[in-house]
XYZ file of C-alpha atoms in Angstrom:
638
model
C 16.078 44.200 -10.356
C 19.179 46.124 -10.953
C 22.887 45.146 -9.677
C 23.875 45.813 -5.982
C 26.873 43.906 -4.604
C 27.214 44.984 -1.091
C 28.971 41.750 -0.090
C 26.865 39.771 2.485
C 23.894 38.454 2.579
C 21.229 37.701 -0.709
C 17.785 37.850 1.618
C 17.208 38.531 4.730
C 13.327 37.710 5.806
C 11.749 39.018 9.089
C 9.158 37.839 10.971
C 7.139 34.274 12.378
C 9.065 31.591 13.710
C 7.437 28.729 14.770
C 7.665 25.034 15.283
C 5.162 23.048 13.488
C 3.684 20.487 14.592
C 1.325 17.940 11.915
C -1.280 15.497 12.551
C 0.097 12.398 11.168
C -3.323 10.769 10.391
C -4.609 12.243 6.910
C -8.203 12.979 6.209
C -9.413 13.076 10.386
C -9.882 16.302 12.559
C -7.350 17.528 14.782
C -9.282 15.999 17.736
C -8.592 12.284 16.183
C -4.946 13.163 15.575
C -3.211 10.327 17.605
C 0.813 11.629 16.807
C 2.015 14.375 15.180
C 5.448 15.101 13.370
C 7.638 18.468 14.436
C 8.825 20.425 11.413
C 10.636 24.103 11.480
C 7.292 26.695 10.491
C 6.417 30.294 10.411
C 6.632 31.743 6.895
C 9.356 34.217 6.653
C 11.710 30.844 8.326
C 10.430 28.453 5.687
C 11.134 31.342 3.126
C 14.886 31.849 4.279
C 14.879 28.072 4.245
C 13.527 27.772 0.913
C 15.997 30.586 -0.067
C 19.146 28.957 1.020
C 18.017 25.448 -0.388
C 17.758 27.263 -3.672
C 21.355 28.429 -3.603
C 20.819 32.247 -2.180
C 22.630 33.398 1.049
C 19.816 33.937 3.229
C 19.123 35.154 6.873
C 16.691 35.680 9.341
C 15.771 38.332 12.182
C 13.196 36.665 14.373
C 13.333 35.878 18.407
C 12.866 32.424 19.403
C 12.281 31.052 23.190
C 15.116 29.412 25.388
C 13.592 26.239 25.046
C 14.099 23.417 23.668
C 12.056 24.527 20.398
C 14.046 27.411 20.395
C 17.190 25.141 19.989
C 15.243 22.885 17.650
C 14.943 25.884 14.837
C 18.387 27.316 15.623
C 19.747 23.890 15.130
C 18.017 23.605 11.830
C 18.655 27.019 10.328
C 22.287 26.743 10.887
C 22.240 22.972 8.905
C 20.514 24.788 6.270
C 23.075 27.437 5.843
C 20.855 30.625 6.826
C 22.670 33.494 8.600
C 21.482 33.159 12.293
C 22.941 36.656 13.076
C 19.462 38.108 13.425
C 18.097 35.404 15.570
C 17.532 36.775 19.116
C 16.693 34.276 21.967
C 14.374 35.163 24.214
C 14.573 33.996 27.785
C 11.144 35.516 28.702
C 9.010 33.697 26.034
C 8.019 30.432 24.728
C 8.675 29.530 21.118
C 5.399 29.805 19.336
C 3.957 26.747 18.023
C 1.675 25.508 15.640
C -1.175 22.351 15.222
C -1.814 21.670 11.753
C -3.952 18.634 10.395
C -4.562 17.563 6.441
C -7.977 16.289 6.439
C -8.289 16.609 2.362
C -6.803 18.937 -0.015
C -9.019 21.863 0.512
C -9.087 21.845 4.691
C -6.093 21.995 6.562
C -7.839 22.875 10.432
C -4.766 24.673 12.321
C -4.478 26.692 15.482
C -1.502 28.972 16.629
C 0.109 29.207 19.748
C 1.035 32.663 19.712
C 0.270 34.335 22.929
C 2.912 36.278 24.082
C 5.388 34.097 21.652
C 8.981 35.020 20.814
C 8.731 36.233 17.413
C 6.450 38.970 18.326
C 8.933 41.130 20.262
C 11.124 41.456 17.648
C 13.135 44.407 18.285
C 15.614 45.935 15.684
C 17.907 47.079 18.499
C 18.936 43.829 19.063
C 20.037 43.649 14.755
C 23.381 44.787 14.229
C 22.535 47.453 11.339
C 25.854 46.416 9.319
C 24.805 42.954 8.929
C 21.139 44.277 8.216
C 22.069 46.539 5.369
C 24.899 43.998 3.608
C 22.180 42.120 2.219
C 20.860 42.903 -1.056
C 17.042 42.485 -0.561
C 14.513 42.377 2.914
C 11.467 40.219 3.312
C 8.919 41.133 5.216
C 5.264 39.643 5.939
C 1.867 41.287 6.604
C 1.433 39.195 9.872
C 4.230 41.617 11.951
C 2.326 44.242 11.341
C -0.463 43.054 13.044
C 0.861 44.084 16.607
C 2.893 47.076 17.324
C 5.830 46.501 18.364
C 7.082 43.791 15.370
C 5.163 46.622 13.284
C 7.467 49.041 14.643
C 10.532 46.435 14.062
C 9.505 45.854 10.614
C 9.036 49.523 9.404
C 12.550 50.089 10.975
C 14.031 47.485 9.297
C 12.696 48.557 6.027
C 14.018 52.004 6.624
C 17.572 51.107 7.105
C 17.676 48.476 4.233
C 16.387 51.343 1.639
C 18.597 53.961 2.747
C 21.112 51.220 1.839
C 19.752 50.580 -1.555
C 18.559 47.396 -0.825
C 15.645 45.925 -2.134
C 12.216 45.625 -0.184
C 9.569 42.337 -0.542
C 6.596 42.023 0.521
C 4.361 38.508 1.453
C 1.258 39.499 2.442
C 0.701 36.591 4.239
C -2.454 37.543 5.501
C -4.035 35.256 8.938
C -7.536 36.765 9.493
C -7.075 34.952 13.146
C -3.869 36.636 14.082
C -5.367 40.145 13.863
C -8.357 38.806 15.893
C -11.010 38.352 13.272
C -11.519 34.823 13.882
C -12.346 32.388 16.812
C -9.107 30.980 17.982
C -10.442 27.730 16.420
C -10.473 28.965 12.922
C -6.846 29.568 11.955
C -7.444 28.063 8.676
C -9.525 30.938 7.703
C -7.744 32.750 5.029
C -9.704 35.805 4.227
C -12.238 38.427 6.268
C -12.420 41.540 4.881
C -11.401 44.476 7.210
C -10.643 47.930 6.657
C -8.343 48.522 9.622
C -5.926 45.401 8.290
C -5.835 46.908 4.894
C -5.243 50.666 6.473
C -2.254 49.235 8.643
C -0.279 46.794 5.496
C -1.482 49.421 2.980
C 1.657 51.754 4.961
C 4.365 49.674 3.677
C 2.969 49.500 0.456
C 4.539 52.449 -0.973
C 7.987 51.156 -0.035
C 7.970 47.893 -1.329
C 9.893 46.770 -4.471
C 7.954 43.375 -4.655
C 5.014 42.412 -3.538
C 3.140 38.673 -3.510
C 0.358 37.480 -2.470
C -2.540 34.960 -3.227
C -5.951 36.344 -4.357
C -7.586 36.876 -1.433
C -4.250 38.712 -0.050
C -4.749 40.908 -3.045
C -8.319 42.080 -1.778
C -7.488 42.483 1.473
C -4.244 44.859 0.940
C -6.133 46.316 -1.871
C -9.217 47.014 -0.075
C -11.654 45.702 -2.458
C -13.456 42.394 -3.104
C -12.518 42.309 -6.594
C -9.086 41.312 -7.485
C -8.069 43.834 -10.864
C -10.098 46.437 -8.594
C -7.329 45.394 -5.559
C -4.756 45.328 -7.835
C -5.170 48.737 -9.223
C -5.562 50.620 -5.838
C -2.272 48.549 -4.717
C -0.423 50.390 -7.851
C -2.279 53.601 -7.542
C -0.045 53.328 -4.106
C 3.705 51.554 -5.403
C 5.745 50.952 -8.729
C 6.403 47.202 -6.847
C 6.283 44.104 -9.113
C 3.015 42.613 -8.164
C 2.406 38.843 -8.171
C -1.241 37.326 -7.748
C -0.691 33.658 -6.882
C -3.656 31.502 -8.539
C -2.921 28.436 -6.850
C -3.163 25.330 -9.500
C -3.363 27.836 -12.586
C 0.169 29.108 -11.562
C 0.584 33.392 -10.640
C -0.045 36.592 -12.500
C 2.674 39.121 -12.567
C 2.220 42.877 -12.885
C 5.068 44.788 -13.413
C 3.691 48.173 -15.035
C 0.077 48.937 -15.244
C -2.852 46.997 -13.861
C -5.376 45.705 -17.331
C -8.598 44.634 -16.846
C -8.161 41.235 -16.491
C -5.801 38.891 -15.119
C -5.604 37.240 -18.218
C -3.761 40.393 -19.728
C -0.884 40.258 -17.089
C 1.945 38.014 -17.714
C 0.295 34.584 -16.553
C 2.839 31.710 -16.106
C 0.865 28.842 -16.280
C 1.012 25.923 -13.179
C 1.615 22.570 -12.618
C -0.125 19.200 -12.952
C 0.207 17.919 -9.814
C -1.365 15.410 -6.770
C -1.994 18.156 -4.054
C -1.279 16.698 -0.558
C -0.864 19.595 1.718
C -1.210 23.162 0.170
C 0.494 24.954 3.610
C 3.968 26.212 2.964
C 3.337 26.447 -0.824
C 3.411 29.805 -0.675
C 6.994 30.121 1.144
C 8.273 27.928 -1.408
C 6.512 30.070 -4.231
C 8.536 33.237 -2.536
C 11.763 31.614 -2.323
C 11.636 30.299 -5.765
C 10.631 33.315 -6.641
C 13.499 35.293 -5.272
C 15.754 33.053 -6.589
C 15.168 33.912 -10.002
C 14.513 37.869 -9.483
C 17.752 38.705 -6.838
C 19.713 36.065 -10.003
C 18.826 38.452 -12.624
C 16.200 36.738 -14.207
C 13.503 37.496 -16.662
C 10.143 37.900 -14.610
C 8.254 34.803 -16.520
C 11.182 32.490 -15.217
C 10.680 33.841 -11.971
C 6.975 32.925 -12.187
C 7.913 29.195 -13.142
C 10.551 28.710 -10.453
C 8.159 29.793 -8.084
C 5.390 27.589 -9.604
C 7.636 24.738 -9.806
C 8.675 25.330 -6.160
C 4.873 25.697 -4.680
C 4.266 22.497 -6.924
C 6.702 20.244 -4.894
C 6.077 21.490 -1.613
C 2.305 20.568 -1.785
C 2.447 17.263 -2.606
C 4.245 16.627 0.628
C 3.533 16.594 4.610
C 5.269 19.378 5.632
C 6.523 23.117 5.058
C 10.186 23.691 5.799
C 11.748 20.508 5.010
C 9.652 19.968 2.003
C 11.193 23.179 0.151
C 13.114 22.177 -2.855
C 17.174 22.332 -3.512
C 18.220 24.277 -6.689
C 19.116 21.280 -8.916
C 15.788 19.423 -7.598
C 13.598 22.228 -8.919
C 15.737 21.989 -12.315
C 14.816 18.106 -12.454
C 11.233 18.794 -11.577
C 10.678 21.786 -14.308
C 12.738 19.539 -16.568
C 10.400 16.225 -16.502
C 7.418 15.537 -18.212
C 3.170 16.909 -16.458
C 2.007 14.563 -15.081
C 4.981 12.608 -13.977
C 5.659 8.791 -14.569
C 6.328 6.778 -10.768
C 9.750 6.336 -12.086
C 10.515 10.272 -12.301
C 8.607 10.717 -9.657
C 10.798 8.498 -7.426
C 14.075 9.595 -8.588
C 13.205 13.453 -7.919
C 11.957 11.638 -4.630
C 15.659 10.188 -4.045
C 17.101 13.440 -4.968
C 15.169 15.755 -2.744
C 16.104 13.463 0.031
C 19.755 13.116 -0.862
C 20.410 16.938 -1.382
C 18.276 17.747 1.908
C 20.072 15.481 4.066
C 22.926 17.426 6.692
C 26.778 17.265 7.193
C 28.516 15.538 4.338
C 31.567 12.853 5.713
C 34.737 12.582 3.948
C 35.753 10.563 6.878
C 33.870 8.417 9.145
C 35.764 5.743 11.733
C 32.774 4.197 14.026
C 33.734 2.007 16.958
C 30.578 -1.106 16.729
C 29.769 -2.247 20.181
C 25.907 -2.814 18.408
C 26.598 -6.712 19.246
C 24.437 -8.557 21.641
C 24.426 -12.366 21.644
C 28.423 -12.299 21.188
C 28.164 -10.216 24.862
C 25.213 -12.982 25.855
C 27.649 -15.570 25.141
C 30.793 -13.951 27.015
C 28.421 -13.265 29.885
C 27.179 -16.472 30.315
C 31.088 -17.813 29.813
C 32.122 -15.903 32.887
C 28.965 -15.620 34.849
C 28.522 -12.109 34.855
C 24.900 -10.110 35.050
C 24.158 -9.275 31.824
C 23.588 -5.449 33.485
C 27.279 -5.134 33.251
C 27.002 -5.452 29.257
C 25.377 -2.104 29.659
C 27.994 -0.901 31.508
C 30.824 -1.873 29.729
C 29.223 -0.304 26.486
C 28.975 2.971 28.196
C 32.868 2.530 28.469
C 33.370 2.195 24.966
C 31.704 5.050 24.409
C 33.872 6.805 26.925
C 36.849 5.332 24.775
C 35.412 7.124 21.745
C 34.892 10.369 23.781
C 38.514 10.090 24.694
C 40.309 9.730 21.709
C 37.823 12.141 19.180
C 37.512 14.881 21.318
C 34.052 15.944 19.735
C 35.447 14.977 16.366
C 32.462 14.919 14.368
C 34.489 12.006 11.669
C 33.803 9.497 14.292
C 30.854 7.237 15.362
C 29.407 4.404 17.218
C 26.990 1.403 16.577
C 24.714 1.230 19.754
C 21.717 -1.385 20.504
C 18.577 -0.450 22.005
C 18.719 -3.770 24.050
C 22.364 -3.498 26.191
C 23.231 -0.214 24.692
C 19.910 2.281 25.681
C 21.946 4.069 27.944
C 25.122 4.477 25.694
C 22.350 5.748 22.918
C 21.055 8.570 25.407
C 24.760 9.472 26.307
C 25.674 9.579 22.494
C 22.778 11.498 21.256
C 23.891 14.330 23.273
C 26.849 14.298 21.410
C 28.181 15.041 17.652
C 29.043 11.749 16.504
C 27.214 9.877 13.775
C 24.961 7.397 15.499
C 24.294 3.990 14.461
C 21.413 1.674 15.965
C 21.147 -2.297 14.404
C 17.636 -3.363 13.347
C 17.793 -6.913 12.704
C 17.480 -10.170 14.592
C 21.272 -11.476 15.039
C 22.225 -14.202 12.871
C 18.775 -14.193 11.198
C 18.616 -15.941 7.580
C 15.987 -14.918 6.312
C 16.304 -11.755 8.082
C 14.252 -10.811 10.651
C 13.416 -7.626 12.560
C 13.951 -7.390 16.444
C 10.586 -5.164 16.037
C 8.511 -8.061 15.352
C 6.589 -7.533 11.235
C 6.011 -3.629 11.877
C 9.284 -2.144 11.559
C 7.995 1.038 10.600
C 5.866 1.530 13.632
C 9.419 1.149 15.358
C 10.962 3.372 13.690
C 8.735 6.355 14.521
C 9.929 5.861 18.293
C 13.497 6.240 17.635
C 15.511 9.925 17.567
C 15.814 11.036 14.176
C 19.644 11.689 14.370
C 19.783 7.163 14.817
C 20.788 5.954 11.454
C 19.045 2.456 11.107
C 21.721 -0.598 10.314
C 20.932 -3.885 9.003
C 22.826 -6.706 9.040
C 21.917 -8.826 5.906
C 23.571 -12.482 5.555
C 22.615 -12.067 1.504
C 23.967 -13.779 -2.067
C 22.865 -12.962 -5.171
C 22.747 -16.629 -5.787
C 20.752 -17.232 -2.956
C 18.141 -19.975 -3.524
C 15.202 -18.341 -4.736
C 12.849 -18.868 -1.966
C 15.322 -17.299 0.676
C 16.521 -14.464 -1.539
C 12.935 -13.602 -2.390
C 11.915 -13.302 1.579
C 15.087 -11.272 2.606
C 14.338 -8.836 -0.657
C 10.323 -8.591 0.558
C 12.085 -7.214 3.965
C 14.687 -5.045 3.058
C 12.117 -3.206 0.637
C 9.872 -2.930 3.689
C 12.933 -1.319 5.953
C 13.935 0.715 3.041
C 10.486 2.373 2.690
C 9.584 2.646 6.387
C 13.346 3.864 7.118
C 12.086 6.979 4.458
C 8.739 7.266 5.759
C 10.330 7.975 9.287
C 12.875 9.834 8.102
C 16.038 7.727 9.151
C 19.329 6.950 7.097
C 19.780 3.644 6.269
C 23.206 1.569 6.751
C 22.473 -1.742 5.153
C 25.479 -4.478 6.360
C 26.350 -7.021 3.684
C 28.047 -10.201 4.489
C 28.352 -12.902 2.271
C 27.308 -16.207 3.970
C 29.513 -18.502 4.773
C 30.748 -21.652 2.470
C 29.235 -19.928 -0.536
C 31.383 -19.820 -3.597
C 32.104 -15.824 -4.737
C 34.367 -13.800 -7.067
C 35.938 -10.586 -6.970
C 32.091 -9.570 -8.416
C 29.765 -11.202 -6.014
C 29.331 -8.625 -3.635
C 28.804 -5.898 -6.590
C 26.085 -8.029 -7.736
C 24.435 -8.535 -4.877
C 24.258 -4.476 -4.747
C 23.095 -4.088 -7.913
C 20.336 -6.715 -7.104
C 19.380 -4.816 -4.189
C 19.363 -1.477 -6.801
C 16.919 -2.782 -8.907
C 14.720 -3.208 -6.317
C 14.581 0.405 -5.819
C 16.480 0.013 -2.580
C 18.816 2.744 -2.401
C 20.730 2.768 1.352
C 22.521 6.260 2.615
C 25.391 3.615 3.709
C 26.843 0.140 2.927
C 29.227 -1.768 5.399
C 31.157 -3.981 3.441
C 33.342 -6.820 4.579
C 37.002 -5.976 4.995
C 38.355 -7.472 1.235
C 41.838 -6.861 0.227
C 41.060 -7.210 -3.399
C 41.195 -3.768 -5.570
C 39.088 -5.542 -7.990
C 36.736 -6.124 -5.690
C 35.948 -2.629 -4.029
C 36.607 -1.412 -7.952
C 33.290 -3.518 -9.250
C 31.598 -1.919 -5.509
C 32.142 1.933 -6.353
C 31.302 1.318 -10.307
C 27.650 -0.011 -8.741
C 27.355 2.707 -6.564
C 28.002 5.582 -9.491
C 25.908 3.576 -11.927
C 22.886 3.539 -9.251
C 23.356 6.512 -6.445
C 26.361 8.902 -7.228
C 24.370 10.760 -3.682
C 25.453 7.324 -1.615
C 27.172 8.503 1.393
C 29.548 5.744 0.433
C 30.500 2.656 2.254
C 32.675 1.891 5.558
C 34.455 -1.569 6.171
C 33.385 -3.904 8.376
C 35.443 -5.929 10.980
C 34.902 -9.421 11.043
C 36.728 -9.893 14.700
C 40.248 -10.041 11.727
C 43.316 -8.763 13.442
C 44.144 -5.480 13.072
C 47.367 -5.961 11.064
C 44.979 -7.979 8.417
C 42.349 -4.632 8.793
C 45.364 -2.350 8.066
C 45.919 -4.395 5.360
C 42.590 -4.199 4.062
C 42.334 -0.455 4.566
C 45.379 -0.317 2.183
C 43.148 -1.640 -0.575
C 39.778 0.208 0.164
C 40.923 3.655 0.815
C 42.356 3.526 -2.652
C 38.512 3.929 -3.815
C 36.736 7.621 -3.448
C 33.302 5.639 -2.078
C 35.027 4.085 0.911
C 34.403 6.688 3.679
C 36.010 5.067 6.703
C 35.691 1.744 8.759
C 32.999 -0.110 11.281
C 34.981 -1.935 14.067
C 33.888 -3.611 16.679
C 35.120 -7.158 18.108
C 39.054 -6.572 17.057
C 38.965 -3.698 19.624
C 36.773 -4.585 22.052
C 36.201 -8.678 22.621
C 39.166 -8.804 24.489
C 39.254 -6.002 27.116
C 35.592 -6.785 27.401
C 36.271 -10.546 28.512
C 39.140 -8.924 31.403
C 36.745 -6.460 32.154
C 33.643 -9.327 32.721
C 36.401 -11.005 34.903
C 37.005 -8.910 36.544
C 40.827 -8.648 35.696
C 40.382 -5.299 34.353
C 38.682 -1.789 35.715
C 36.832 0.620 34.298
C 39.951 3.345 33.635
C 41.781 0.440 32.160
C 39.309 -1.301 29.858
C 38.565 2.544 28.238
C 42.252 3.222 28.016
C 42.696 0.082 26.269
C 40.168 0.114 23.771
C 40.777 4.167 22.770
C 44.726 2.988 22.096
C 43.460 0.126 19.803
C 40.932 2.301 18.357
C 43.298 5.116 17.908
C 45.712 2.867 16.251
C 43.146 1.706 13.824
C 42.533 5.766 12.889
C 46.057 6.653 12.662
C 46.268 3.751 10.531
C 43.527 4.728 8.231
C 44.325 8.385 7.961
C 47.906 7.690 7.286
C 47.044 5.935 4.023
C 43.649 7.987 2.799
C 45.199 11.551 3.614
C 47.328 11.402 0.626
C 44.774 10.854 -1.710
C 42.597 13.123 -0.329
């Protein structure tokens, strides 16, 4: 497409917004589904998604409910980076939702929850036309055009984006049960031939300047059963680029006249791949798609971006967060059909690296994630072990206090003294840290009994697992082997549920170690294929040391989130010293503290010699003199 630099925006997309919600048990109907995972849906979203994940500055005009799945897909546009400027919330309607099961690769049973939904009273009144017209190309999809009003809203929208000189694209995106052709139950149903739907998207034809669709989207805006027949009544209508997606064989693209066959159109060829889930393909195909056309490119590399990007997407559960980042989709197009495990994992490990939200180039947690140490002081000064609880909604009160909201600070809760500090926290912005492991256990153990996954999948997403490993590289074999066979089991649960993973490493004590040991032990833990988002590392003064830690960690995982220092109950003048040493080294983000703030207010406080304003007073001072002291040596460097 030819130059246009308006400023602004690269897409905008109009249309569906949904929350998705998929059976977790593959290969059953949707009346055995026992659980189901919540993802962002609604193809135009999953487009801008897709979009901004590829590098483009995207936005979206949709309406969304004032409920809490509203907030749920505001929330996740705006960690994606799309332009929520267009998204209206509606205080009259739900949020529409969708149930979606896999049962193989060819049948996907789903049924929307559309009646009445937000999305479908768009109204452009509610766009501020300056923000509409900066971008440089509008998406819209064939299922707003199914009702009136978002008909209405769509055609306007298209109107004020070509008077701009903006670009128009068109998804078909064609739902046979949305324009009430199908029992409710039948959502899956991708194609009924009607002459009404193909009167009613056949009037934006004419204005698009792209225009994609899958085969049987093809027949239905072309009005024909045959595809080359659909095709050639589409450009009797538009001089739009036509793409004809053909699933595993890849896409057809038309950009003059129509041939005969599909064959004789420029046919980028598809990718060998394990098909999980097929739904959402086509959003990534569009934003890969865009990526390359709004960038300039030739049309067969827009064809293989948006191959490569439909690829990836269906070989995994869900739509919106399965869309690929820019340099993932590079990786992917640059490996070798089919792919080895190996690749397959490390494309794996990037797409969950790049896709994870807010980067940290500070992080200063306050632990309070100990329990027997409180069992102990309880039972020292006979108090109820219900105070614990209380006393660890204090601390967080102490963090409150001295961050202000600060999103560079963070706790270490328990589920077992510290539930109701959890809640409180989660409503905050801090990073959240919950401990996994039996105290003091060598071999480790899990307080979740063998199935740590199942665990898992009860805990809030935004709870980054930590576990405390008492672990040497030149552990006897036996011992090593079993604490190995568990952390491999955490590490692949903690990505099946979708949780970060702070692994603690202490050396145990009385065993002999260099400036290396702990650097080995990582790199042990590396070749396992165990790749944590975090390490907390004990609090070494030895430059050496944390110099042999960072080369691991940019020899293994250069997309760590890097490593904060542990506590050990040291003093805080021996901490400061320590912080001296680590913040010298890029991968140290920060420190985990817990017992040098806290042991001794909380034995006052159990007491009694010591209230409640006190004991949070107290612990914010020695916690902001721990922060002061970090920043005032890592701000230089930074």
């Amino acid at each position: 497409m030819g130059a246009r630099t308006l400023g602004g925006l690269d897409v905008i997309t109009l249309g569906r917004s949904s929350v998705d919600l998929y059976g977790q048990q593959i290969g059953g109907r949707l009346e055995d589904m026992a659980s189901f995972a919540k993802y962002v849906g609604g193809s135009p979203t999953n487009t801008a998604i897709g979009a901004a994940r590829l590098g483009l500055k995207a936005g979206l005009i949709t309406r969304v409910g004032a409920d809490h799945m509203g907030r749920f897909i505001l929330e996740a546009l705006r960690r994606e980076g799309v332009d929520t400027a267009g998204v209206v919330t509606d205080p009259a309607r739900l949020t529409a939702l969708v149930l979606l099961g896999i049962v193989d690769k060819d049948t996907f049973p789903l049924i929307f929850y559309r009646e009445n939904c937000a999305d479908m009273a768009i109204d452009m009144a509610d766009i501020d036309p300056a923000w509409l017209i900066s971008a440089r190309a509008l998406v819209i999809d064939g299922t707003h055009l199914s009702q009136p009003g978002v008909f209405a809203a769509s055609l306007e929208a298209v109107r004020q984006v070509k008077a701009a000189g903006g670009q128009i694209a068109f998804d078909i995106d064609y739902r046979p049960v949305l324009w009430g052709l199908t029992t409710r139950d039948m959502g899956e149903q991708r194609y009924v031939a009607d002459p009404e739907v193909t009167r009613r998207l056949a009037t934006v034809t004419p204005l698009c300047d792209l225009i994609i669709g899958t085969e049987e989207e093809v027949r239905i805006l072309g009005g024909h059963e045959d595809v080359i027949t659909a095709l050639k009544a589409i450009r009797a209508q538009t001089n739009a680029i036509l793409v004809c997606k053909l699933g595993p064989d890849g896409c057809a693209i038309f950009p003059g006249e129509v041939p005969d066959r599909i064959a004789d159109g420029l046919v980028v060829p598809g990718f060998a791949i394990e098909v999980m889930n097929v739904l959402g393909a086509g959003d990534a195909f569009s934003a890969g798609f865009l990526r390359g056309w709004l960038g300039g490119e030739d049309l067969a590399t827009c064809g293989r971006w948006a191959n490569a990007c439909g690829a990836l997407v269906v070989t995994r559960h869900s739509c919106a967060p399965a869309m690929p980042t820019f340099d993932e989709l590079q990786a992917f197009m640059a490996a070798q059909h089919p792919m080895t495990g190996e690749a397959q994992n490390a494309l794996d490990h990037l797409h969950w690296a790049r896709t994870r939200h807010r980067d940290y180039d500070a992080l200063m947690i306050l632990a309070m994630d100990h329990r027997f140490q409180f069992e102990e002081m309880a039972s020292d000064f006979g108090a109820d072990l219900s105070r614990v609880s209380a006393f660890k909604r204090l601390a967080l009160r102490a963090v409150d206090h001295l961050a202000q909201g600060h999103a560079d600070f963070g706790v270490l809760l328990d589920g077992r003294y510290g539930a109701e500090a959890l809640s409180e926290a989660g409503h905050t912005t801090y990073w959240i840290g919950r401990p996994v492991e039996v105290p003091k256990s060598r071999p480790l153990q899990f307080e979740t009994g063998a199935d740590v996954g199942l665990d898992l999948h009860t805990w809030p997403v935004n709870q980054v697992v930590k576990c405390l490993v008492l672990y040497h590289p030149d552990d006897e074999k036996a011992l090593r082997d079993e604490q190995e066979r568990q952390l491999i089991t955490l590490f692949d649960a903690c990505r099946r549920s979708g949780h970060e993973l702070l692994l603690e490493l202490i050396l145990p004590a009385g065993m002999a170690s260099d400036a290396t040991t702990r650097a080995r032990g990582m790199q042990r833990l590396y070749d396992l294929g165990i790749k944590p988002d975090w390490w907390k590392l004990e609090p070494v003064a030895d430059a050496d040391n944390w110099r042999h830690i960072e080369a691991v960690i940019a020899d293994n995982d250069p997309f760590c989130r890097g490593v904060v220092v542990l506590g050990l109950s040291a003093p805080e003048s021996e901490l400061l010293e320590a912080f001296a040493v680590a913040a010298r080294f890029e991968c140290v983000k920060g420190f985990a503290i817990g017992r040098t703030i806290f042991h001794d207010v909380a034995a006052q406080w159990l007491r009694g010699e010591m209230d409640d304003d006190a004991a949070t007073a107290v612990m914010a001072d020695k916690l902001s003199r721990l922060v002061d002291g970090w920043r005032a040596i890592r701000q230089p460097r930074q």
